[in-house]
Amino acid sequence: MTPSRDDAILLLGAGRMGAALLRGWLAQGVAGRSITVLDPNPAPDLLALAGDAGVRLNPAETGAADILVVAVKPQLVAQAAPAVQPWLSADTLVVSIMAGKTLADLRALFPTAGSHVRAMPNLPAAVGRGATVAVAPPGTPGAAIERSHRLLTAVGGLEWLEDEALVDAATAVSGSGPAYVFYMVECLTRAGTEAGLPPGIAERLARATVEGAGAMLGATGQPAADLRGNVTSPGGTTQAGLSVLMAGGTMQALLSDTVRAAAARARELGGTAPAAPAVAAPSTGA
Ligand SMILES: NC(=O)c1ccc[n+]([C@@H]2O[C@H](COP(=O)([O-])OP(=O)(O)OC[C@H]3O[C@@H](n4cnc5c(N)ncnc54)[C@H](OP(=O)(O)O)[C@@H]3O)[C@@H](O)[C@H]2O)c1
């Protein structure tokens, strides 16, 4: 699904994530001329993309936005917000992807907009395979929900949350999750090298294995446990490996701790929990 062709979209901030969204909308057939981007230092590829697609970039005049997408860093939004106020009306839907900025923050930053939605995409949105969560206040019109849904599904899957407090948990799973998987590729590479493989081959095998396993999850829709069961012959090599990984719930406990730590940090950054001493990221051993 894509944003309606009639929606005038104003994108505030077109860095990594804002540009990923822009690419997703254009790839889904949204007309470039319906999109305006405000970004003080557009990257060369953004300039080229905007030029090719007819996207308006930093226009001198203001207009009316049906949808404002806020994709600046949270710490910069207070200084960026005044520039977009003339674009807003009671008909405007604000969709923010800023980490830690709550629905209450959005209402305070953009008080004249009619609806506010808070979303949290993740990095694979840049390749159209994002996992995004979104939350809207009770009473948000169905049309605003549908518009947000079309906008955010242009870059991958979307889950709506009933409770805003769950955004921190979702951030810890899907927002930070790609880094956990990248780290697993690093570990598998290193383990392959220790088992005697040349480093380049170990890295390519580890990378292709995660890509392939991810593609199977997507293509088959089968539960992960079933896919695992299918490749685990009794007494075989996979079972021998898994018996170590699963012994005493080791990996489950590790991931549960990982998600708990990331969720706690998200709460701290959002100002909903007292700051705790920072925990150093594990060394890659590289
Ligand atoms: N990256 C992720 O994986 C991810 C995931 C989920 C959510 N998010 C959220 O997405 C937002 C953007 O993150 P990002 O990684 O895309 O950051 P980013 O690459 O730094 O992009 C932010 C963009 O906003 C621009 N900007 C700065 N001040 C501005 C202003 N006054 N008006 C308009 N644009 C302005 C920046 O320009 P300069 O570079 O010149 O400052 C930059 O191009 C953040 O709020 C973040 O929490 C990111």
XYZ file of C-alpha atoms and ligand atoms in Angstrom:
334
model
C 0.000 0.000 0.000
C 1.216 3.513 -0.687
C 0.292 7.002 0.409
C -2.618 8.371 -1.605
C -1.492 10.187 -4.726
C -3.385 13.230 -3.489
C -1.559 13.492 -0.147
C 0.907 16.357 0.063
C 3.795 14.948 2.094
C 6.276 17.175 3.905
C 9.410 15.311 5.016
C 11.407 17.049 7.724
C 14.925 15.607 7.703
C 16.172 13.343 4.915
C 19.174 11.571 6.410
C 19.481 7.804 6.512
C 15.938 7.017 7.590
C 14.133 9.956 5.985
C 15.788 9.239 2.636
C 14.905 5.528 3.007
C 11.253 6.462 3.462
C 11.423 8.819 0.490
C 12.895 6.083 -1.698
C 10.198 3.685 -0.530
C 7.371 6.088 -1.393
C 8.819 6.810 -4.826
C 9.391 3.091 -5.484
C 5.753 2.471 -4.573
C 4.628 4.991 -7.186
C 3.982 8.083 -5.094
C 4.346 11.118 -7.352
C 7.533 13.020 -6.523
C 5.766 16.345 -7.065
C 3.491 15.588 -4.071
C 6.537 15.404 -1.769
C 8.466 18.306 -0.263
C 11.695 17.735 1.657
C 13.217 20.120 4.175
C 16.858 19.324 4.968
C 19.576 21.952 5.334
C 22.426 19.872 3.869
C 20.991 17.415 1.346
C 23.427 14.642 0.426
C 24.408 14.358 -3.263
C 22.332 11.199 -3.773
C 19.312 12.939 -2.251
C 19.804 15.879 -4.594
C 19.949 13.496 -7.549
C 16.917 11.515 -6.369
C 14.866 14.661 -5.775
C 15.876 16.070 -9.154
C 14.977 12.873 -11.016
C 11.644 12.398 -9.275
C 10.513 16.015 -9.174
C 10.570 16.172 -5.367
C 10.632 19.753 -4.058
C 13.677 20.365 -1.920
C 13.853 23.268 0.533
C 11.378 25.492 -1.346
C 11.381 29.170 -0.461
C 7.597 29.309 -0.217
C 5.461 27.293 2.197
C 2.402 25.216 1.324
C -0.157 22.954 2.998
C 0.903 19.509 4.233
C -1.564 16.627 4.485
C 1.143 14.572 6.153
C 4.240 15.797 7.996
C 6.864 13.092 8.488
C 9.385 14.031 11.158
C 12.736 12.308 10.599
C 15.254 14.630 12.249
C 17.302 13.580 15.252
C 15.242 13.932 18.439
C 17.684 16.422 19.933
C 17.282 18.720 16.890
C 13.508 18.708 16.557
C 12.903 21.718 18.810
C 15.001 23.893 16.520
C 13.619 22.302 13.320
C 9.935 22.489 14.267
C 9.284 26.241 13.741
C 10.012 25.977 9.994
C 7.135 23.549 9.444
C 4.441 25.251 11.526
C 3.120 27.314 8.560
C 2.512 24.042 6.672
C 0.231 22.595 9.349
C -3.528 22.722 9.900
C -6.204 20.652 11.626
C -6.178 18.471 8.485
C -2.493 17.576 8.883
C -1.356 14.183 10.145
C 2.043 14.186 11.876
C 3.992 10.916 11.701
C 7.183 10.945 13.750
C 9.907 8.313 13.570
C 12.054 10.001 16.237
C 13.327 7.682 18.934
C 12.150 8.635 22.393
C 9.753 11.418 21.367
C 6.354 10.560 22.822
C 2.870 11.319 21.526
C 2.658 14.029 24.193
C 5.921 15.524 22.871
C 4.508 15.487 19.326
C 1.317 17.261 20.383
C 3.424 19.908 22.150
C 5.772 20.332 19.168
C 3.046 20.429 16.493
C -0.080 21.623 18.322
C -2.002 22.837 15.266
C -1.872 19.459 13.478
C -5.042 17.364 13.691
C -3.528 13.903 14.349
C -0.266 12.558 15.690
C 1.255 9.113 15.194
C 4.490 7.836 16.699
C 6.391 5.221 14.729
C 9.667 3.358 15.105
C 11.119 1.834 11.929
C 14.396 -0.059 11.744
C 17.430 0.091 9.485
C 16.333 -2.534 6.895
C 13.679 0.021 5.883
C 16.547 1.370 3.759
C 16.218 -1.744 1.567
C 12.416 -1.915 1.778
C 12.501 -4.675 4.439
C 11.875 -2.645 7.567
C 10.017 -3.760 10.683
C 8.106 -0.765 12.031
C 5.852 -0.300 15.050
C 3.376 2.560 15.364
C 1.029 3.909 17.992
C -1.739 6.498 17.833
C -3.738 8.069 20.662
C -7.227 6.687 21.318
C -9.766 8.530 19.182
C -7.428 9.023 16.224
C -9.635 9.059 13.097
C -9.560 5.899 11.023
C -8.500 7.919 7.983
C -5.365 9.085 9.809
C -4.543 5.496 10.804
C -5.001 4.348 7.209
C -2.825 7.173 5.887
C -0.053 6.353 8.378
C -0.338 2.682 7.508
C 0.086 3.340 3.785
C 2.991 5.676 4.451
C 4.917 3.316 6.725
C 4.277 0.045 4.859
C 6.050 1.553 1.838
C 9.314 0.445 3.504
C 8.335 -2.923 5.009
C 6.116 -4.514 7.621
C 4.158 -2.614 10.263
C 2.700 -3.558 13.639
C 0.298 -1.257 15.501
C 0.700 -1.136 19.278
C -2.218 -0.401 21.621
C 0.009 0.871 24.416
C 2.675 3.537 23.859
C 4.749 2.106 26.720
C 5.432 -0.936 24.523
C 7.392 1.157 22.010
C 10.474 0.746 24.223
C 10.178 -3.051 24.135
C 9.634 -3.014 20.374
C 12.639 -0.736 19.954
C 14.707 -3.278 21.886
C 13.538 -6.115 19.609
C 13.193 -4.715 16.081
C 14.912 -1.325 16.343
C 18.127 -2.745 17.764
C 17.573 -6.260 16.407
C 19.446 -5.848 13.116
C 22.621 -5.116 15.110
C 22.136 -8.342 17.091
C 21.896 -10.278 13.820
C 24.921 -8.498 12.350
C 26.826 -9.443 15.492
C 25.753 -13.052 15.069
C 27.263 -13.001 11.565
C 30.505 -11.669 13.082
C 30.519 -14.451 15.689
C 29.689 -17.170 13.159
C 32.471 -15.876 10.903
C 34.968 -16.007 13.727
C 33.823 -19.470 14.758
C 34.205 -20.663 11.158
C 37.697 -19.238 11.011
C 38.576 -20.986 14.286
C 37.284 -24.199 12.727
C 39.850 -23.782 9.944
C 38.041 -21.941 7.142
C 39.855 -19.094 5.381
C 38.413 -15.834 6.853
C 36.932 -14.633 3.548
C 35.097 -17.891 2.978
C 33.900 -18.013 6.598
C 32.538 -14.470 6.276
C 30.760 -15.133 2.986
C 29.270 -18.373 4.298
C 28.050 -16.721 7.521
C 26.562 -13.767 5.649
C 24.849 -15.931 3.022
C 23.503 -18.235 5.729
C 21.779 -15.387 7.580
C 20.496 -13.923 4.318
C 19.180 -17.310 3.230
C 17.599 -18.140 6.595
C 15.926 -14.714 6.640
C 14.652 -15.192 3.110
C 13.189 -18.587 4.098
C 11.389 -17.057 7.066
C 9.886 -14.522 4.684
C 9.135 -16.875 1.799
C 7.603 -19.760 3.758
C 5.861 -17.889 6.581
C 6.494 -21.010 8.693
C 7.257 -20.645 12.415
C 10.990 -20.397 13.078
C 10.808 -23.438 15.355
C 9.349 -25.535 12.498
C 12.057 -24.395 10.082
C 14.658 -25.256 12.693
C 13.070 -28.659 13.253
C 13.109 -29.363 9.515
C 16.892 -29.056 9.323
C 17.635 -30.852 12.596
C 18.006 -34.579 11.966
C 18.212 -36.681 15.124
C 21.838 -37.375 15.889
C 23.032 -35.124 13.068
C 25.442 -32.213 12.902
C 22.823 -29.465 13.414
C 21.534 -31.184 16.525
C 25.081 -31.421 17.850
C 25.545 -27.683 17.340
C 22.140 -26.729 18.711
C 22.680 -28.859 21.804
C 25.407 -26.380 22.770
C 23.489 -23.242 21.749
C 20.351 -24.346 23.576
C 21.942 -25.988 26.615
C 20.311 -24.687 29.790
C 18.494 -21.996 27.802
C 21.814 -20.163 27.384
C 20.978 -18.305 24.206
C 17.415 -17.539 25.325
C 18.707 -16.071 28.581
C 21.304 -14.033 26.721
C 18.756 -12.577 24.309
C 16.262 -11.907 27.090
C 18.958 -9.966 28.972
C 19.914 -8.178 25.744
C 16.347 -7.031 25.054
C 15.833 -6.030 28.702
C 18.975 -3.869 28.622
C 18.023 -2.205 25.333
C 14.451 -1.540 26.535
C 15.761 -0.038 29.774
C 18.055 2.253 27.777
C 15.150 3.271 25.518
C 13.155 4.213 28.630
C 16.087 6.261 29.933
C 16.545 8.083 26.623
C 12.810 8.762 26.496
C 12.970 10.251 29.970
C 10.654 7.646 31.472
C 13.254 5.927 33.659
C 16.212 7.028 35.788
C 19.585 6.802 34.038
C 21.667 3.751 34.942
C 25.425 3.403 34.451
C 26.186 2.710 30.793
C 27.153 -0.879 30.004
C 29.977 -1.287 27.509
C 29.039 -2.985 24.249
C 30.600 -6.426 23.955
C 33.858 -6.526 22.068
C 33.669 -8.124 18.664
C 37.032 -9.627 19.360
C 38.082 -8.412 15.919
N 18.739 5.159 11.665
C 17.918 4.290 12.232
O 18.126 3.063 12.214
C 16.647 4.768 12.908
C 15.703 3.810 13.320
C 14.522 4.264 13.882
C 14.301 5.615 14.072
N 15.233 6.514 13.694
C 14.969 7.934 13.918
O 14.994 8.570 12.672
C 15.431 9.904 12.870
C 16.513 10.200 11.867
O 17.585 9.293 12.079
P 18.706 9.114 10.981
O 19.522 7.951 11.383
O 18.078 9.167 9.633
O 19.531 10.472 11.260
P 20.324 11.367 10.219
O 20.927 10.496 9.174
O 21.186 12.281 11.030
O 19.164 12.212 9.512
C 18.606 13.382 10.056
C 18.562 14.418 8.941
O 17.910 15.595 9.432
C 18.667 16.696 8.982
N 18.410 17.904 9.765
C 19.126 18.434 10.779
N 18.565 19.574 11.201
C 17.480 19.791 10.420
C 16.514 20.824 10.349
N 16.540 21.870 11.175
N 15.532 20.722 9.423
C 15.489 19.679 8.581
N 16.393 18.676 8.596
C 17.374 18.730 9.511
C 20.086 16.219 9.089
O 20.969 17.067 8.382
P 22.515 17.135 8.913
O 23.084 15.782 8.673
O 23.101 18.206 8.053
O 22.457 17.493 10.358
C 19.968 14.831 8.478
O 20.001 14.872 7.070
C 15.905 10.042 14.301
O 14.950 10.751 15.067
C 16.004 8.623 14.781
O 15.673 8.516 16.150
C 16.407 6.121 13.097
